[in-house]
Amino acid sequence: MLVQTTRLFPLIISHHLHPSCTRSVRQTFRWSGGSIAAASRGLRSMDPGAPTTNASPTPAEFSAESTNPAATDRIGGQETTPPVGLLPGETVVREGKATILFPSANEVFYNPVQEFNRDLTCAVITEFARDLLAQRGVKVVVPGEKERVVVSLSEEANEAGIQTEEKDGVEESAVTATVGEKCEHGLRVLEGLAASGLRSVRFALEVPGLQSVTANDFSTKAAALIGRNAQYNGVSHILQASCRDASMLMYEMRGKKDRYDVIDLDPYGSPASFLDAAVQAVSEGGLLCITCTDMAVMAGNSGETCYSKYGSVSIKAKYCHEMALRIILHSVDQRAGVYQRYIQPLLSVSVDFYIRVFVRVFTGQATVKNSASMKYSAATGPPTGPECEHCGQRHQLGGPIWAEPIHDLAFVQKVLSGVSGNPSRFGTSKRIEGVLSMVTEELEDAPLYYTVDSLSSTVHCNTPPLLQFRSALLHAGHRVSLSHACKNAIKTDAPPAAVWDIVRCWEQANPVKREKLSPTSPAFKILSTKPSFETSTCPQFPSGPTDSCNEVDNNLLQHFKVQGVHKVSLQF
């Protein structure tokens, strides 16, 4: 029995068809340059090689460091520690505005491919801070960015503004927040698995409006290196190193006054063990930034493992990357629902070898109940047989997955505008613009996608050009878009029957040798059904996704005609 829900739904899918089927250390370290030995190898939270004894300085050492007048300087009204020198064997890596010390060029873990991840995160948190701090009367200022002018089109709002100005006499100047300065009303950020602290240092140097950044790692060597990097970059007044178990740290910060505004989780592999603590430790309306690199599990190579970690069965199919995004969103929402909380995805991307999601977390019992759309009655759904009606093969069971939009297009547009308006801010600005531009074009209400090469491979015919296949769907009256997750993907609201009819039309123009097809093969079953469309030649559409992709131009109506019920003439 299937349960059709608003936000989550289990899928019955054919792979040939439509895709919609204690650690005791509890201190926060503040390190000085002379009290720490260099770390000797790669660092990351839950390091199995981390020692079990407390290697932190004694209280006397903390007192001596904190009272040493030479240990701190005052720059711009902020207390900062002077830059520390390089130790023998250390290597310097520069990314963004950060300069990071590493113990050895041969042993350190630094992945330059993840620069895109860190750049995108800085851009997202900047726009999140801009929106959130505006409610607190704080104006965010980003170096190199042109001042944004907000014009209210509401007459009532303008009249209210005039009355307020007349009442006060003088317009009250807003508090400004700039990068590198501590903002008393700013955001509290936690990086749960910080390793060298590169990401946290970049937050402190490049994201305005921060009150504090806690860079945590379970390894004492990592915490030592984080402290050195904070001093080396002059951000010790904002960034604090912590040596704790990430989950225990977040569990202890569940109080409403202790929660973090932003929590960033970027572990090796799966973040599943940290999600329960994260959804509790983030503030009301706070931001969760989560990375998953266990794509082999989430992409269908091990559906049982995926179910044990995320509560969903993954399917090995072409649409696996978007399905992985929807699996992690479902998993986060499911864990949040236990505590009467729910999520609102802002941006979800599949990039390189990982996926990255940015979600806000809110509290609301009514919304949590609507998440399942239960009516206290037996679930009903469309009747489904044991075999696919199109290819004759058995169905595959996958899910449940997140079924609502995976992006907030208004927020994505803000991030895109901020990056495109200040291209020198990030080293990967061009790539961020490209990915976000594609995201804004995706159909929100069409989960998963087809790939043209997979459709043609199923019937053993030549692959049609992506542009012509998209044109055929548009001519048939369906909406269509591309996907950022796959270069040859097609997202559409067309039913599977319409998609396979278009494939049959293409096969008629590019015939397959039917005698070589096995009678039990999916290709034989699909091609044995006559298409309800007639084909002719098709005019060329402009290349690339545009806003007009979801509309059929009136000038193109002459290229197809109604020939009866559910029959149109398609042009390839």
mmCIF file of C-alpha atoms in Angstrom, residues 21-237:
data_model
loop_
_atom_site.group_PDB
_atom_site.id
_atom_site.type_symbol
_atom_site.label_atom_id
_atom_site.label_comp_id
_atom_site.label_asym_id
_atom_site.label_seq_id
_atom_site.Cartn_x
_atom_site.Cartn_y
_atom_site.Cartn_z
ATOM 1 C CA CYS A 21 8.586 6.313 -8.859
ATOM 2 C CA THR A 22 32.629 10.549 25.057
ATOM 3 C CA ARG A 23 34.989 11.936 25.002
ATOM 4 C CA SER A 24 35.693 13.682 28.386
ATOM 5 C CA VAL A 25 37.526 16.744 27.087
ATOM 6 C CA ARG A 26 35.114 19.652 27.515
ATOM 7 C CA GLN A 27 37.198 22.750 27.104
ATOM 8 C CA THR A 28 37.239 25.427 24.486
ATOM 9 C CA PHE A 29 40.851 26.069 23.674
ATOM 10 C CA ARG A 30 42.500 29.403 23.160
ATOM 11 C CA TRP A 31 46.008 28.897 21.999
ATOM 12 C CA SER A 32 49.074 31.104 21.804
ATOM 13 C CA GLY A 33 51.844 30.645 19.320
ATOM 14 C CA GLY A 34 54.461 29.414 21.764
ATOM 15 C CA SER A 35 52.414 26.764 23.531
ATOM 16 C CA ILE A 36 51.603 24.387 20.703
ATOM 17 C CA ALA A 37 53.594 21.842 18.780
ATOM 18 C CA ALA A 38 52.904 21.357 15.117
ATOM 19 C CA ALA A 39 50.352 18.719 14.171
ATOM 20 C CA SER A 40 51.924 15.826 12.354
ATOM 21 C CA ARG A 41 49.230 14.433 10.096
ATOM 22 C CA GLY A 42 45.814 14.925 8.462
ATOM 23 C CA LEU A 43 43.056 16.126 10.776
ATOM 24 C CA ARG A 44 39.349 15.624 10.974
ATOM 25 C CA SER A 45 36.673 15.100 13.603
ATOM 26 C CA MET A 46 36.229 11.591 14.966
ATOM 27 C CA ASP A 47 39.899 10.949 14.157
ATOM 28 C CA PRO A 48 40.524 7.338 15.229
ATOM 29 C CA GLY A 49 44.082 8.293 16.056
ATOM 30 C CA ALA A 50 43.085 11.040 18.459
ATOM 31 C CA PRO A 51 44.537 10.512 21.942
ATOM 32 C CA THR A 52 42.204 9.734 24.800
ATOM 33 C CA THR A 53 43.999 11.889 27.359
ATOM 34 C CA ASN A 54 43.526 15.594 27.804
ATOM 35 C CA ALA A 55 46.400 17.344 26.073
ATOM 36 C CA SER A 56 45.101 20.832 26.711
ATOM 37 C CA PRO A 57 47.128 23.467 28.591
ATOM 38 C CA THR A 58 46.761 23.625 32.335
ATOM 39 C CA PRO A 59 44.687 26.361 33.961
ATOM 40 C CA ALA A 60 47.916 28.068 34.940
ATOM 41 C CA GLU A 61 49.010 28.160 31.327
ATOM 42 C CA PHE A 62 45.621 29.582 30.301
ATOM 43 C CA SER A 63 45.934 32.250 32.992
ATOM 44 C CA ALA A 64 49.456 33.145 31.995
ATOM 45 C CA GLU A 65 48.495 33.450 28.345
ATOM 46 C CA SER A 66 45.382 35.493 29.010
ATOM 47 C CA THR A 67 47.225 37.949 31.266
ATOM 48 C CA ASN A 68 50.322 38.334 29.139
ATOM 49 C CA PRO A 69 50.235 41.893 27.743
ATOM 50 C CA ALA A 70 52.334 40.837 24.780
ATOM 51 C CA ALA A 71 49.887 38.137 23.815
ATOM 52 C CA THR A 72 47.247 40.445 22.402
ATOM 53 C CA ASP A 73 47.030 43.604 20.352
ATOM 54 C CA ARG A 74 44.119 45.914 19.762
ATOM 55 C CA ILE A 75 43.183 46.506 16.127
ATOM 56 C CA GLY A 76 40.147 48.544 15.250
ATOM 57 C CA GLY A 77 38.831 48.272 18.796
ATOM 58 C CA GLN A 78 39.054 44.459 18.699
ATOM 59 C CA GLU A 79 41.478 42.315 20.681
ATOM 60 C CA THR A 80 43.523 40.174 18.336
ATOM 61 C CA THR A 81 46.583 38.013 18.796
ATOM 62 C CA PRO A 82 49.689 38.787 16.749
ATOM 63 C CA PRO A 83 50.535 36.562 13.799
ATOM 64 C CA VAL A 84 52.463 33.417 14.686
ATOM 65 C CA GLY A 85 55.534 32.234 12.853
ATOM 66 C CA LEU A 86 55.948 29.105 10.767
ATOM 67 C CA LEU A 87 57.299 26.022 12.475
ATOM 68 C CA PRO A 88 59.748 23.669 10.731
ATOM 69 C CA GLY A 89 58.048 21.557 8.100
ATOM 70 C CA GLU A 90 54.875 23.648 7.938
ATOM 71 C CA THR A 91 53.240 24.545 4.644
ATOM 72 C CA VAL A 92 51.091 27.568 3.855
ATOM 73 C CA VAL A 93 47.945 27.255 1.715
ATOM 74 C CA ARG A 94 46.026 30.336 0.598
ATOM 75 C CA GLU A 95 42.357 30.254 -0.313
ATOM 76 C CA GLY A 96 40.066 33.259 -0.463
ATOM 77 C CA LYS A 97 41.310 35.690 2.164
ATOM 78 C CA ALA A 98 42.585 32.927 4.442
ATOM 79 C CA THR A 99 46.174 31.764 4.845
ATOM 80 C CA ILE A 100 46.270 28.366 6.501
ATOM 81 C CA LEU A 101 49.183 26.578 8.149
ATOM 82 C CA PHE A 102 49.525 22.862 7.594
ATOM 83 C CA PRO A 103 52.004 20.514 9.271
ATOM 84 C CA SER A 104 53.328 18.870 6.122
ATOM 85 C CA ALA A 105 52.743 19.173 2.396
ATOM 86 C CA ASN A 106 52.780 15.377 2.066
ATOM 87 C CA GLU A 107 50.552 14.468 4.996
ATOM 88 C CA VAL A 108 48.016 17.294 5.205
ATOM 89 C CA PHE A 109 44.500 16.944 3.875
ATOM 90 C CA TYR A 110 43.632 19.846 1.616
ATOM 91 C CA ASN A 111 41.222 19.326 -1.258
ATOM 92 C CA PRO A 112 41.227 22.251 -3.704
ATOM 93 C CA VAL A 113 38.084 20.854 -5.388
ATOM 94 C CA GLN A 114 36.158 21.781 -2.240
ATOM 95 C CA GLU A 115 36.964 25.454 -2.771
ATOM 96 C CA PHE A 116 33.676 25.715 -4.660
ATOM 97 C CA ASN A 117 31.885 24.292 -1.618
ATOM 98 C CA ARG A 118 33.501 26.814 0.708
ATOM 99 C CA ASP A 119 32.919 29.747 -1.660
ATOM 100 C CA LEU A 120 29.258 28.841 -2.078
ATOM 101 C CA THR A 121 28.832 28.476 1.679
ATOM 102 C CA CYS A 122 30.310 31.925 2.307
ATOM 103 C CA ALA A 123 27.944 33.396 -0.294
ATOM 104 C CA VAL A 124 24.888 31.650 1.196
ATOM 105 C CA ILE A 125 25.689 32.600 4.793
ATOM 106 C CA THR A 126 26.266 36.208 3.711
ATOM 107 C CA GLU A 127 22.781 36.458 2.214
ATOM 108 C CA PHE A 128 21.298 34.616 5.185
ATOM 109 C CA ALA A 129 23.005 37.072 7.536
ATOM 110 C CA ARG A 130 21.781 39.988 5.443
ATOM 111 C CA ASP A 131 18.162 38.856 5.724
ATOM 112 C CA LEU A 132 18.300 37.845 9.393
ATOM 113 C CA LEU A 133 20.296 40.808 10.710
ATOM 114 C CA ALA A 134 18.077 43.274 8.863
ATOM 115 C CA GLN A 135 15.363 42.234 11.301
ATOM 116 C CA ARG A 136 17.732 43.146 14.150
ATOM 117 C CA GLY A 137 18.530 46.577 12.720
ATOM 118 C CA VAL A 138 21.985 45.603 11.445
ATOM 119 C CA LYS A 139 23.166 46.400 7.930
ATOM 120 C CA VAL A 140 25.626 43.981 6.328
ATOM 121 C CA VAL A 141 28.478 45.518 4.312
ATOM 122 C CA VAL A 142 30.470 43.322 1.910
ATOM 123 C CA PRO A 143 33.757 44.678 0.480
ATOM 124 C CA GLY A 144 33.568 45.319 -3.259
ATOM 125 C CA GLU A 145 29.783 45.101 -3.356
ATOM 126 C CA LYS A 146 27.700 47.960 -4.650
ATOM 127 C CA GLU A 147 25.174 49.306 -2.177
ATOM 128 C CA ARG A 148 21.767 47.784 -2.729
ATOM 129 C CA VAL A 149 18.822 50.167 -2.990
ATOM 130 C CA VAL A 150 15.529 48.713 -1.798
ATOM 131 C CA VAL A 151 12.470 50.528 -3.103
ATOM 132 C CA SER A 152 9.115 49.799 -1.501
ATOM 133 C CA LEU A 153 6.218 49.793 -3.962
ATOM 134 C CA SER A 154 3.645 49.830 -1.191
ATOM 135 C CA GLU A 155 2.024 53.237 -0.667
ATOM 136 C CA GLU A 156 1.098 52.253 2.880
ATOM 137 C CA ALA A 157 4.694 51.388 3.684
ATOM 138 C CA ASN A 158 5.918 54.681 2.217
ATOM 139 C CA GLU A 159 3.357 56.690 4.184
ATOM 140 C CA ALA A 160 4.288 54.837 7.367
ATOM 141 C CA GLY A 161 7.953 55.584 6.707
ATOM 142 C CA ILE A 162 7.239 59.277 6.231
ATOM 143 C CA GLN A 163 5.225 59.416 9.441
ATOM 144 C CA THR A 164 7.983 57.664 11.362
ATOM 145 C CA GLU A 165 10.586 60.044 10.017
ATOM 146 C CA GLU A 166 8.462 63.039 10.919
ATOM 147 C CA LYS A 167 7.873 61.647 14.383
ATOM 148 C CA ASP A 168 11.513 60.960 15.116
ATOM 149 C CA GLY A 169 12.703 64.073 13.386
ATOM 150 C CA VAL A 170 15.986 62.488 12.399
ATOM 151 C CA GLU A 171 16.383 59.180 10.588
ATOM 152 C CA GLU A 172 18.037 56.648 12.815
ATOM 153 C CA SER A 173 21.239 55.309 11.308
ATOM 154 C CA ALA A 174 21.434 51.527 11.121
ATOM 155 C CA VAL A 175 24.248 49.580 12.760
ATOM 156 C CA THR A 176 26.672 48.282 10.150
ATOM 157 C CA ALA A 177 28.502 44.957 10.216
ATOM 158 C CA THR A 178 31.675 44.434 8.190
ATOM 159 C CA VAL A 179 33.966 41.478 7.639
ATOM 160 C CA GLY A 180 36.563 40.753 10.279
ATOM 161 C CA GLU A 181 34.724 42.671 13.000
ATOM 162 C CA LYS A 182 32.745 41.178 15.851
ATOM 163 C CA CYS A 183 29.056 42.083 15.715
ATOM 164 C CA GLU A 184 27.314 42.002 19.086
ATOM 165 C CA HIS A 185 23.936 41.271 17.449
ATOM 166 C CA GLY A 186 25.460 38.995 14.834
ATOM 167 C CA LEU A 187 25.298 35.301 14.042
ATOM 168 C CA ARG A 188 26.782 32.519 16.144
ATOM 169 C CA VAL A 189 28.343 29.932 13.827
ATOM 170 C CA LEU A 190 29.486 26.382 14.560
ATOM 171 C CA GLU A 191 31.640 24.255 12.291
ATOM 172 C CA GLY A 192 31.288 20.852 13.863
ATOM 173 C CA LEU A 193 34.116 19.079 12.001
ATOM 174 C CA ALA A 194 36.657 21.791 11.323
ATOM 175 C CA ALA A 195 39.953 19.898 10.730
ATOM 176 C CA SER A 196 42.474 22.691 10.019
ATOM 177 C CA GLY A 197 39.840 25.401 10.483
ATOM 178 C CA LEU A 198 40.107 26.685 6.909
ATOM 179 C CA ARG A 199 36.368 27.065 6.472
ATOM 180 C CA SER A 200 35.915 28.804 9.842
ATOM 181 C CA VAL A 201 38.798 31.194 9.179
ATOM 182 C CA ARG A 202 37.207 32.098 5.864
ATOM 183 C CA PHE A 203 33.898 32.732 7.628
ATOM 184 C CA ALA A 204 35.623 35.116 10.035
ATOM 185 C CA LEU A 205 37.461 36.932 7.233
ATOM 186 C CA GLU A 206 34.821 36.994 4.476
ATOM 187 C CA VAL A 207 31.340 36.854 6.045
ATOM 188 C CA PRO A 208 30.123 40.039 7.770
ATOM 189 C CA GLY A 209 27.793 40.157 10.764
ATOM 190 C CA LEU A 210 29.280 37.370 12.874
ATOM 191 C CA GLN A 211 29.299 37.393 16.661
ATOM 192 C CA SER A 212 31.375 34.245 17.033
ATOM 193 C CA VAL A 213 32.658 31.246 15.097
ATOM 194 C CA THR A 214 33.306 27.998 16.946
ATOM 195 C CA ALA A 215 35.617 25.649 15.045
ATOM 196 C CA ASN A 216 35.305 22.244 16.669
ATOM 197 C CA ASP A 217 37.176 19.013 16.121
ATOM 198 C CA PHE A 218 37.523 15.824 18.157
ATOM 199 C CA SER A 219 41.285 15.666 17.559
ATOM 200 C CA THR A 220 43.484 17.656 19.959
ATOM 201 C CA LYS A 221 46.010 18.108 17.161
ATOM 202 C CA ALA A 222 43.305 19.607 14.989
ATOM 203 C CA ALA A 223 42.197 21.961 17.765
ATOM 204 C CA ALA A 224 45.808 23.075 18.210
ATOM 205 C CA LEU A 225 46.148 23.770 14.496
ATOM 206 C CA ILE A 226 42.845 25.663 14.436
ATOM 207 C CA GLY A 227 44.102 27.918 17.220
ATOM 208 C CA ARG A 228 47.336 28.622 15.368
ATOM 209 C CA ASN A 229 45.470 29.410 12.145
ATOM 210 C CA ALA A 230 43.104 31.759 13.982
ATOM 211 C CA GLN A 231 46.084 33.677 15.352
ATOM 212 C CA TYR A 232 47.949 33.592 12.058
ATOM 213 C CA ASN A 233 44.981 35.221 10.308
ATOM 214 C CA GLY A 234 44.233 37.671 13.132
ATOM 215 C CA VAL A 235 40.706 36.436 13.820
ATOM 216 C CA SER A 236 41.093 35.113 17.379
ATOM 217 C CA HIS A 237 38.601 37.736 18.550
#
